[in-house]
PDB file of C-alpha atoms and ligand atoms in Angstrom:
ATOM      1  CA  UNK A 266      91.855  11.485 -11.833  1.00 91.00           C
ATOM      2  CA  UNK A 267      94.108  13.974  -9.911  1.00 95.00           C
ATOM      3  CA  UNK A 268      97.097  15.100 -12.151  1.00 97.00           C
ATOM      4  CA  UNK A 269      99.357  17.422 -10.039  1.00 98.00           C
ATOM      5  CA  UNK A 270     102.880  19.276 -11.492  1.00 98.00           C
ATOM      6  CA  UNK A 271     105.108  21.486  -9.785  1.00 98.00           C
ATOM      7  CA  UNK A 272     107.948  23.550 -10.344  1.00 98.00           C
ATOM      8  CA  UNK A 273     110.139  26.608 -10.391  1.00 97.00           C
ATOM      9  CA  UNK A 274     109.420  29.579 -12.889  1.00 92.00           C
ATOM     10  CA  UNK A 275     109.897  29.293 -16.298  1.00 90.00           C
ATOM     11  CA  UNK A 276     110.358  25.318 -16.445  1.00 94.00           C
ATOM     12  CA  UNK A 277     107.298  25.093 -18.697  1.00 92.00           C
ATOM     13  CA  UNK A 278     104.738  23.564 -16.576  1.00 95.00           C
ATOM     14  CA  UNK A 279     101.688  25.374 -18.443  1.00 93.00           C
ATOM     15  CA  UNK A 280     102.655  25.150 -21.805  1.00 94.00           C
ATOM     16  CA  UNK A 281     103.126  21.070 -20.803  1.00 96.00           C
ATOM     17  CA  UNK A 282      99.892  21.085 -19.017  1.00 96.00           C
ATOM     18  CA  UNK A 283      97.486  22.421 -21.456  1.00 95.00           C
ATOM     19  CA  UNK A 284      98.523  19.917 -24.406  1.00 96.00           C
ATOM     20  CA  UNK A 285      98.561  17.104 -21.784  1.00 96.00           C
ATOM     21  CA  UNK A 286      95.133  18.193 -20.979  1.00 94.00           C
ATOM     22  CA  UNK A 287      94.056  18.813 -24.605  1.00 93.00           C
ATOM     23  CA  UNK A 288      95.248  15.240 -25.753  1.00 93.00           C
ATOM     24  CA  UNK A 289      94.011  13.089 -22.279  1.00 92.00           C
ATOM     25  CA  UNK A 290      90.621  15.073 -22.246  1.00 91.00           C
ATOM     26  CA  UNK A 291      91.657  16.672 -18.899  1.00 94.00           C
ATOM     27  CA  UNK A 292      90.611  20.094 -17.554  1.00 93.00           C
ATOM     28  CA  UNK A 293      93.771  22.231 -17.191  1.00 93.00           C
ATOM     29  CA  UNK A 294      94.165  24.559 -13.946  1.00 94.00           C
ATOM     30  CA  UNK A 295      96.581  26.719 -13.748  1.00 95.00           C
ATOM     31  CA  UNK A 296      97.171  28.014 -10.065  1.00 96.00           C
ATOM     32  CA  UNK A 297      99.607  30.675 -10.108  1.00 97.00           C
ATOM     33  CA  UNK A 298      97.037  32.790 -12.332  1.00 97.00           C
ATOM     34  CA  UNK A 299      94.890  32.705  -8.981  1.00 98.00           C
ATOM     35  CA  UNK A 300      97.573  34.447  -7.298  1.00 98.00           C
ATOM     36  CA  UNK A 301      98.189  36.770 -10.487  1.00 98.00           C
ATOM     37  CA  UNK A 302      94.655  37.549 -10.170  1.00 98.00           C
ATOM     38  CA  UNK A 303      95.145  38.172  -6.478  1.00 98.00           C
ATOM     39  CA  UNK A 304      97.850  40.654  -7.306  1.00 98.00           C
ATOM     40  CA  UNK A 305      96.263  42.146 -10.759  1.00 98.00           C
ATOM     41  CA  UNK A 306      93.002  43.113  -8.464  1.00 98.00           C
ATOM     42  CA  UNK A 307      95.106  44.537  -5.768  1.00 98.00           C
ATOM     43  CA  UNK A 308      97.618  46.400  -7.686  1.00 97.00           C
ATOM     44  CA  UNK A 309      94.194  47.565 -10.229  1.00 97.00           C
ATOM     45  CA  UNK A 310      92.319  49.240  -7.129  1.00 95.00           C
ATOM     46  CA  UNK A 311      95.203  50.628  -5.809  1.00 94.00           C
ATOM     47  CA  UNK A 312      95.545  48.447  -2.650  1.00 95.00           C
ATOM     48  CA  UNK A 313      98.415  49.227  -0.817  1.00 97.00           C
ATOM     49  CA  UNK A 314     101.297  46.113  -1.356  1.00 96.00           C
ATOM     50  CA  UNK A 315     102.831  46.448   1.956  1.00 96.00           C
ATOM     51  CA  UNK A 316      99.478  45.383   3.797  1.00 98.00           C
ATOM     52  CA  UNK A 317      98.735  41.971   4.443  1.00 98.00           C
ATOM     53  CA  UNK A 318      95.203  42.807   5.905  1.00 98.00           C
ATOM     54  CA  UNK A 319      94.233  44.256   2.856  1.00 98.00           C
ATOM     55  CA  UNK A 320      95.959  41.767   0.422  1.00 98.00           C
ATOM     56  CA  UNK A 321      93.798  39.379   2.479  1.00 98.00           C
ATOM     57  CA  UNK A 322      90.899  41.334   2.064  1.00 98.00           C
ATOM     58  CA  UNK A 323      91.373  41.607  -1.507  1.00 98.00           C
ATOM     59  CA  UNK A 324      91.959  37.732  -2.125  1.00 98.00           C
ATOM     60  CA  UNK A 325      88.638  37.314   0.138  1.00 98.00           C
ATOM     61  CA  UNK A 326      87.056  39.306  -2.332  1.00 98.00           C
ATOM     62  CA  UNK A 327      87.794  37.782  -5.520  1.00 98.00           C
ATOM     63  CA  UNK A 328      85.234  35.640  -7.441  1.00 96.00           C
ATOM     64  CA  UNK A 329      87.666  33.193  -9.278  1.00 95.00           C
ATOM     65  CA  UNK A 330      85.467  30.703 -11.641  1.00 92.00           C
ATOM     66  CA  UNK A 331      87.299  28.685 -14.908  1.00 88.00           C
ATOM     67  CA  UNK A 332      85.668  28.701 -18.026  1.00 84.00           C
ATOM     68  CA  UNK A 333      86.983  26.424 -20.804  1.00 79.00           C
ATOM     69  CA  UNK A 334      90.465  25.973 -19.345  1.00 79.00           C
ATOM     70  CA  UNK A 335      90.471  30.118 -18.824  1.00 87.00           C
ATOM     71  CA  UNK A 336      90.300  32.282 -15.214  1.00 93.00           C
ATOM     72  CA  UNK A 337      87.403  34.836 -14.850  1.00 94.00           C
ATOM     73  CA  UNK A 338      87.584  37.173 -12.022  1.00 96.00           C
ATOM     74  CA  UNK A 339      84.654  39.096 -10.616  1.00 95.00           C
ATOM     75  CA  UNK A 340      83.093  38.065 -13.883  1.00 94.00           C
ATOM     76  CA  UNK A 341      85.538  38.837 -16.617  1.00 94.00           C
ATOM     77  CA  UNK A 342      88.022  37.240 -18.047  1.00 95.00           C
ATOM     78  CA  UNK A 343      91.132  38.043 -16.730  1.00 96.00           C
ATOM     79  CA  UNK A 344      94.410  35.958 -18.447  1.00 94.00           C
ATOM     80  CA  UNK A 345      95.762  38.133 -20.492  1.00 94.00           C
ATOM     81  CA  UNK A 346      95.940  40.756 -17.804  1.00 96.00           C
ATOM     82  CA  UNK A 347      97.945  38.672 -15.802  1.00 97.00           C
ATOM     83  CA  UNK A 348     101.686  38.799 -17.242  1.00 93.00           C
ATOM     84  CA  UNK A 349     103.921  41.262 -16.763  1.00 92.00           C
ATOM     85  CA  UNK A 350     106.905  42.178 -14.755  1.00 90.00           C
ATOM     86  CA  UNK A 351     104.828  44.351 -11.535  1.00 94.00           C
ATOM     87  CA  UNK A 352     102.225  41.033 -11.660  1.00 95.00           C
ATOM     88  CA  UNK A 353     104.835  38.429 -11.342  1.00 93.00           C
ATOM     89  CA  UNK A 354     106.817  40.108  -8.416  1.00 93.00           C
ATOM     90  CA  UNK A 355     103.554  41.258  -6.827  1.00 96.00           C
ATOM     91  CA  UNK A 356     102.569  37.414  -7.340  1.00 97.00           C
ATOM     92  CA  UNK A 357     105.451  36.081  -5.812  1.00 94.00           C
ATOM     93  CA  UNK A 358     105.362  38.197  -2.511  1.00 95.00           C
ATOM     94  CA  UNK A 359     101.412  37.897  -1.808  1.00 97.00           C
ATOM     95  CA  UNK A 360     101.976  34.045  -2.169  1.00 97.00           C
ATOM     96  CA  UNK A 361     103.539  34.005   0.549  1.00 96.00           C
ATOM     97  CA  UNK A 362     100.854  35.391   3.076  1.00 97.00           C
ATOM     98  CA  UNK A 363      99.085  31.816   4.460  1.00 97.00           C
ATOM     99  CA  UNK A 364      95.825  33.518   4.644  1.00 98.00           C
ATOM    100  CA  UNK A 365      96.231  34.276   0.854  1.00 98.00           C
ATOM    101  CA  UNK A 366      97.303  30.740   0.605  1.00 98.00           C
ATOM    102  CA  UNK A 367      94.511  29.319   2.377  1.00 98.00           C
ATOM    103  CA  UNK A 368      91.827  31.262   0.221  1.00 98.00           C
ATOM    104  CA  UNK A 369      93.555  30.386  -3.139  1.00 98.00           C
ATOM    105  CA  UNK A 370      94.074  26.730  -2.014  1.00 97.00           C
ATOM    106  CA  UNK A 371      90.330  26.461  -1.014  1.00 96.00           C
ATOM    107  CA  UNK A 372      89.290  27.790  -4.653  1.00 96.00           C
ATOM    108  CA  UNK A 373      91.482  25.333  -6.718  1.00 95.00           C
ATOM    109  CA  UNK A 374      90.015  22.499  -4.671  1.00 94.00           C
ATOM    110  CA  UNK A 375      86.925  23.745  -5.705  1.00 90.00           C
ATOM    111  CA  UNK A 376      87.470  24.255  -8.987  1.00 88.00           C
ATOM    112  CA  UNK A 377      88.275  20.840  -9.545  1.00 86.00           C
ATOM    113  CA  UNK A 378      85.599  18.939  -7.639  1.00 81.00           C
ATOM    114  CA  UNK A 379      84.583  15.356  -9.493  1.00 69.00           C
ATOM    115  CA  UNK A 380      86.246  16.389 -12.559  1.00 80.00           C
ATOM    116  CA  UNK A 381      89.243  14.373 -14.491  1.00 88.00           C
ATOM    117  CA  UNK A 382      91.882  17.805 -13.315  1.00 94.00           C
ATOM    118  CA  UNK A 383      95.497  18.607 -14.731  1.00 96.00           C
ATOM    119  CA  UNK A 384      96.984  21.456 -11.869  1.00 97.00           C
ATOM    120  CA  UNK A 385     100.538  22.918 -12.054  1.00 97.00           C
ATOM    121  CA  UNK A 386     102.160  25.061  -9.200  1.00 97.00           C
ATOM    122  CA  UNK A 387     104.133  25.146  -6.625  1.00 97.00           C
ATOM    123  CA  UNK A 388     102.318  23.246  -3.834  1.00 98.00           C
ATOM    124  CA  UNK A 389     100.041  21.176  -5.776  1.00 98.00           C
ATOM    125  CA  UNK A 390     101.761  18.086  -4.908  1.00 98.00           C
ATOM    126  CA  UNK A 391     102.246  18.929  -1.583  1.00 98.00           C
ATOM    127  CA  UNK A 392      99.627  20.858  -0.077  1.00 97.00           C
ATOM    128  CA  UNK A 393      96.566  21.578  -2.927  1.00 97.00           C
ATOM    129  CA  UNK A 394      96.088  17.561  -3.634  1.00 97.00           C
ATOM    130  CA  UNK A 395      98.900  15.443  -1.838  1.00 97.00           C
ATOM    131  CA  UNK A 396      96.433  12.703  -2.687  1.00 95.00           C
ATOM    132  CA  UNK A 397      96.490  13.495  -6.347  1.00 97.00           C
ATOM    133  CA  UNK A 398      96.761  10.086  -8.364  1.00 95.00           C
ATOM    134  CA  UNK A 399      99.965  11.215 -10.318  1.00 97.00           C
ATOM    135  CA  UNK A 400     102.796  13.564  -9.227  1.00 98.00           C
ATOM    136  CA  UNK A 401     105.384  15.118 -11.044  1.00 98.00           C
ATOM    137  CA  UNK A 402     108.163  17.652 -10.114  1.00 98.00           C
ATOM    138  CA  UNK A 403     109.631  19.727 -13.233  1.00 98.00           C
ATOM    139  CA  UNK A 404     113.233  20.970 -13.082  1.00 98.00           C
ATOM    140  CA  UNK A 405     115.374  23.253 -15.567  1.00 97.00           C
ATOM    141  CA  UNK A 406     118.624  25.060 -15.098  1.00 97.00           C
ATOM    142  CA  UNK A 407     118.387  28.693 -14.445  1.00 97.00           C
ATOM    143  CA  UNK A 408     120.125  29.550 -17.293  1.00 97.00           C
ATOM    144  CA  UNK A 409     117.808  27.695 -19.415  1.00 96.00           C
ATOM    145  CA  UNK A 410     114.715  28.898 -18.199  1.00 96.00           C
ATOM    146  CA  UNK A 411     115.587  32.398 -18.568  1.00 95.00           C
ATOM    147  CA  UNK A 412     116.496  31.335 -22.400  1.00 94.00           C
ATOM    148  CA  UNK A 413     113.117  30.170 -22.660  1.00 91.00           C
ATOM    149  CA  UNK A 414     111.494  33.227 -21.422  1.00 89.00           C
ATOM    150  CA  UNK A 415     113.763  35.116 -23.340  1.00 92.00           C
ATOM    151  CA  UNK A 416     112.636  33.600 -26.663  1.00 90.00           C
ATOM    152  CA  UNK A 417     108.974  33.714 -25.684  1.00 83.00           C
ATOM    153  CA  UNK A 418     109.643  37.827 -26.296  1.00 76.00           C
ATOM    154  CA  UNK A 419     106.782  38.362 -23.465  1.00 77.00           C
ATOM    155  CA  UNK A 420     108.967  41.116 -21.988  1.00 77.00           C
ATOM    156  CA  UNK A 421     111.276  44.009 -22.696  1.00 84.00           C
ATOM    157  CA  UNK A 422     113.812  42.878 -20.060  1.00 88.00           C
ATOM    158  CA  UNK A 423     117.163  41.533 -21.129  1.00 94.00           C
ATOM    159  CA  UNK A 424     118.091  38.101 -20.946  1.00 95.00           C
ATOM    160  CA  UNK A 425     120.172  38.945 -17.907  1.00 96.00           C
ATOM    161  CA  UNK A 426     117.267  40.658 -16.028  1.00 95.00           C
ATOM    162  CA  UNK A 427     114.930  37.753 -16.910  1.00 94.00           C
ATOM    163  CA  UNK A 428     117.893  35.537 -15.074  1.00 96.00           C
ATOM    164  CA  UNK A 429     118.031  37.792 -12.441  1.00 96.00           C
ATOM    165  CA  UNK A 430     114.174  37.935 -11.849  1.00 93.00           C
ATOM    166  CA  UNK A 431     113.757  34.554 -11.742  1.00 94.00           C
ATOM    167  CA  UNK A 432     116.349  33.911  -9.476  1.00 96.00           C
ATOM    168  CA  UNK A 433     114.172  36.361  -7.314  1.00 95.00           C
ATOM    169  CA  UNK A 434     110.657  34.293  -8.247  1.00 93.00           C
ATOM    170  CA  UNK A 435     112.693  30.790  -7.168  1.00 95.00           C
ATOM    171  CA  UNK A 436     113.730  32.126  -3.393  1.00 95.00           C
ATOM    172  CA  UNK A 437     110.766  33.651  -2.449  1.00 94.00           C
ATOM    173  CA  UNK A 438     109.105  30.504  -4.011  1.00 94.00           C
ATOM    174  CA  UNK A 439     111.420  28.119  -1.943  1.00 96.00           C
ATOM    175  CA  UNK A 440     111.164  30.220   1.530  1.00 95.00           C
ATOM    176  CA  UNK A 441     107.881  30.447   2.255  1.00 94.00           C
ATOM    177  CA  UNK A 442     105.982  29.123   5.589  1.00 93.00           C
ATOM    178  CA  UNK A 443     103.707  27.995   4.011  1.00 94.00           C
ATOM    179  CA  UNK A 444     102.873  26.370   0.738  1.00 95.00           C
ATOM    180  CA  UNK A 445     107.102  26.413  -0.031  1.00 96.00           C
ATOM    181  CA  UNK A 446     107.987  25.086  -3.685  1.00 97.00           C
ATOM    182  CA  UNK A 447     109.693  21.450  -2.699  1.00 96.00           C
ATOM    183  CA  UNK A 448     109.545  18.173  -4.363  1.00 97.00           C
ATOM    184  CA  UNK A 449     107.323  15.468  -3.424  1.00 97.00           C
ATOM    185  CA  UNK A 450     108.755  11.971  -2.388  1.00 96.00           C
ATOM    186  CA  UNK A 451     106.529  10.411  -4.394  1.00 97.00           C
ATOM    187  CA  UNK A 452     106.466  13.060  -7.429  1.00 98.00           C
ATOM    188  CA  UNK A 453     108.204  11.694 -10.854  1.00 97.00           C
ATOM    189  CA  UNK A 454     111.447  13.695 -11.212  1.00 98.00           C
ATOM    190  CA  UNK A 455     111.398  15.354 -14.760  1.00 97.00           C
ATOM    191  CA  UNK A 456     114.506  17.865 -15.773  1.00 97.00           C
ATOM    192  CA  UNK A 457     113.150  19.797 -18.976  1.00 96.00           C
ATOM    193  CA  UNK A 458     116.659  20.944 -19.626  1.00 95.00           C
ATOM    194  CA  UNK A 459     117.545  18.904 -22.667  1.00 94.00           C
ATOM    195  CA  UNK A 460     114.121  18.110 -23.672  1.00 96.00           C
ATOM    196  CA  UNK A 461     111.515  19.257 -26.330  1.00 95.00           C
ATOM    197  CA  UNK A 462     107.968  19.661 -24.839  1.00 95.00           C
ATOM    198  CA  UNK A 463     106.793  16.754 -27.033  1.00 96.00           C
ATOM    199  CA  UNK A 464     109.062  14.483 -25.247  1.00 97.00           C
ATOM    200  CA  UNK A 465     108.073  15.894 -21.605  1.00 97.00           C
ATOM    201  CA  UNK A 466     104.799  15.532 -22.677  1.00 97.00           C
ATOM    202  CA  UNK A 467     105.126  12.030 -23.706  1.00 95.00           C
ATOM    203  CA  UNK A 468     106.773  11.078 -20.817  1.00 96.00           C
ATOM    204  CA  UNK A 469     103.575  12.356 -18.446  1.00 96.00           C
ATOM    205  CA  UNK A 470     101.298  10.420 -20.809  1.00 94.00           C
ATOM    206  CA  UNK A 471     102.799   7.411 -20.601  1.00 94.00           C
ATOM    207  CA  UNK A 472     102.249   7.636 -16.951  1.00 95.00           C
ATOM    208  CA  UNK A 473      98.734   8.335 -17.445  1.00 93.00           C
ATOM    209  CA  UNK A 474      98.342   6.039 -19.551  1.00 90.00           C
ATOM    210  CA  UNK A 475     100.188   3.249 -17.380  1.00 91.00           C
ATOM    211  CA  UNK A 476      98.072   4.052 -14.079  1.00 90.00           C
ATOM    212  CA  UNK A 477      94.582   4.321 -16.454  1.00 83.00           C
ATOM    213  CA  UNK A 478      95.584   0.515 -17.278  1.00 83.00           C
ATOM    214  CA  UNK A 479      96.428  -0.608 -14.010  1.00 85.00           C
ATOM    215  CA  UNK A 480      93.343   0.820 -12.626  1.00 78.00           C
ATOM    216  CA  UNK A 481      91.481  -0.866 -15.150  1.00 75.00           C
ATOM    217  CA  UNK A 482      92.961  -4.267 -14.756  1.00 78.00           C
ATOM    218  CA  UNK A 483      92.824  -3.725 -11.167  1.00 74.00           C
ATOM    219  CA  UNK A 484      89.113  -3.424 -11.347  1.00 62.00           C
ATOM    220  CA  UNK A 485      88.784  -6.554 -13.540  1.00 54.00           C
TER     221      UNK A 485
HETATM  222  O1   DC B 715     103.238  29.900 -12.052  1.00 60.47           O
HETATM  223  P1   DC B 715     103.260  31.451 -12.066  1.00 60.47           P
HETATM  224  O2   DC B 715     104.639  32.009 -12.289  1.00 60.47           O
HETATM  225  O3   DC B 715     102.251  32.035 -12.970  1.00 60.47           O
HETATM  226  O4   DC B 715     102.824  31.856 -10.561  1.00 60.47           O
HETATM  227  C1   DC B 715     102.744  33.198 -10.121  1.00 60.47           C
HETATM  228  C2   DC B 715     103.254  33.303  -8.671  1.00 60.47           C
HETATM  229  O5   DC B 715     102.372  32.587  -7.787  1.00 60.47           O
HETATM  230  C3   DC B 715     104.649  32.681  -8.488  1.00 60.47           C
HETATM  231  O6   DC B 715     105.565  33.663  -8.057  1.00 60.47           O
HETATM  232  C4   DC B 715     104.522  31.639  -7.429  1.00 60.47           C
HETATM  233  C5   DC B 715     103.121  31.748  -6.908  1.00 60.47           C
HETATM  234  N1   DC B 715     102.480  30.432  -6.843  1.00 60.47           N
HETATM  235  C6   DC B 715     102.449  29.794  -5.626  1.00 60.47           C
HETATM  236  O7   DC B 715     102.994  30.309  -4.644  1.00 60.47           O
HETATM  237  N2   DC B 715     101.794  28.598  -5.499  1.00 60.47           N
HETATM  238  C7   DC B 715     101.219  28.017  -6.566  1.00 60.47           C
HETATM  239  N3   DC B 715     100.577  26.854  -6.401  1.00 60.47           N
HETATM  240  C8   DC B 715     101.277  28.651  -7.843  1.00 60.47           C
HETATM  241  C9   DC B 715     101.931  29.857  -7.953  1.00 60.47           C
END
């Protein structure tokens, strides 16, 4: 079973993800670390952030392989290299290339093949698996997102920066060519506003849950 979430910045598609997958036995992919990767590699050999050739050549180059829920690139294990202010705005912008796209997009579908998958991005729903068996689309006010990130204490900006940067993240995010962050027709709307992760998390399992039984019955 295909599981696919998308949604802006900050709306707390990982954290959501990873005890979804912990409690339904799925394996948990997280796609925008591919692109952090993408960006940490770059950025690490000095690769120059204005050229798209050698962004390109740099995503061509990149070994990506998950073990236990966690991204190793060229061999090592890379997450906790992967969050910081440079990253995320480097992130953002080389998403937006469609040959980056295409050679990120190509690794997550590998990454998943024959397996029982949980993926969050921004095109998951749309362009990674628009086949996937369920669909959501995760929403939060701007305002409240920032909070979030603010609280987290991941980063020295100020609240008002993090507002500001995300606001950033969200239009590039919604203007690309290719790959653009949109909702699904047939995605479940979630807003994580007013909600505690337990209850957004109980609110994708009962989903789960509801199409595991009808595809049981269905086969009976
Ligand atoms: O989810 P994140 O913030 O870690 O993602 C990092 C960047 O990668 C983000 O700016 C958007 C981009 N991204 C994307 O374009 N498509 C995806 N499927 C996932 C992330």
């Amino acid at each position: 079973m295909i599981v696919a979430i998308d949604g802006p910045a900050g709306v707390g598609k990982s954290t959501i993800a990873k005890k979804i997958a912990k409690k339904c036995n799925f394996f948990y992919i997280n796609s925008g670390n591919f692109y952090r990767a993408v960006a940490f590699k770059h950025l690490a050999y000095n690769g120059d952030p204005k050229s798209e050739a050698e962004i390109v050549e740099t995503a061509r180059s990149c070994n990506f392989l998950i073990i236990e829920g966690k991204l190793f690139l060229d061999g090592k294990m890379v997450e906790h290299l992967l969050r910081n202010k440079e990253i995320d705005m480097a992130s953002s912008k080389f998403s937006s290339i469609v040959e980056v796209r295409n050679i990120v997009n190509e690794a997550l579908r590998s990454s998943a093949k024959s397996l029982d998958i949980i993926m969050e991005g921004r095109d998951i729903t749309t362009v990674v698996f628009p086949q996937a068996d369920l669909k959501f689309y995760f929403d939060a006010s701007v305002d409240i997102r920032a909070a979030r990130r603010f609280q987290q204490n991941e980063s020295d900006l100020s609240l008002q920066d993090l507002k500001e940067e995300i606001i950033k993240r969200d239009y590039n995010d919604r203007n690309k060519k290719f790959g653009a962050l949109k909702r699904a027709n047939d995605a479940v709307y979630i807003d994580t506003s007013y909600l505690t992760i337990d209850e957004v998390c109980d609110k994708v399992v009962q989903n789960i849950l509801g199409l595991k039984q009808s595809k049981v019955s269905g086969e009976s």
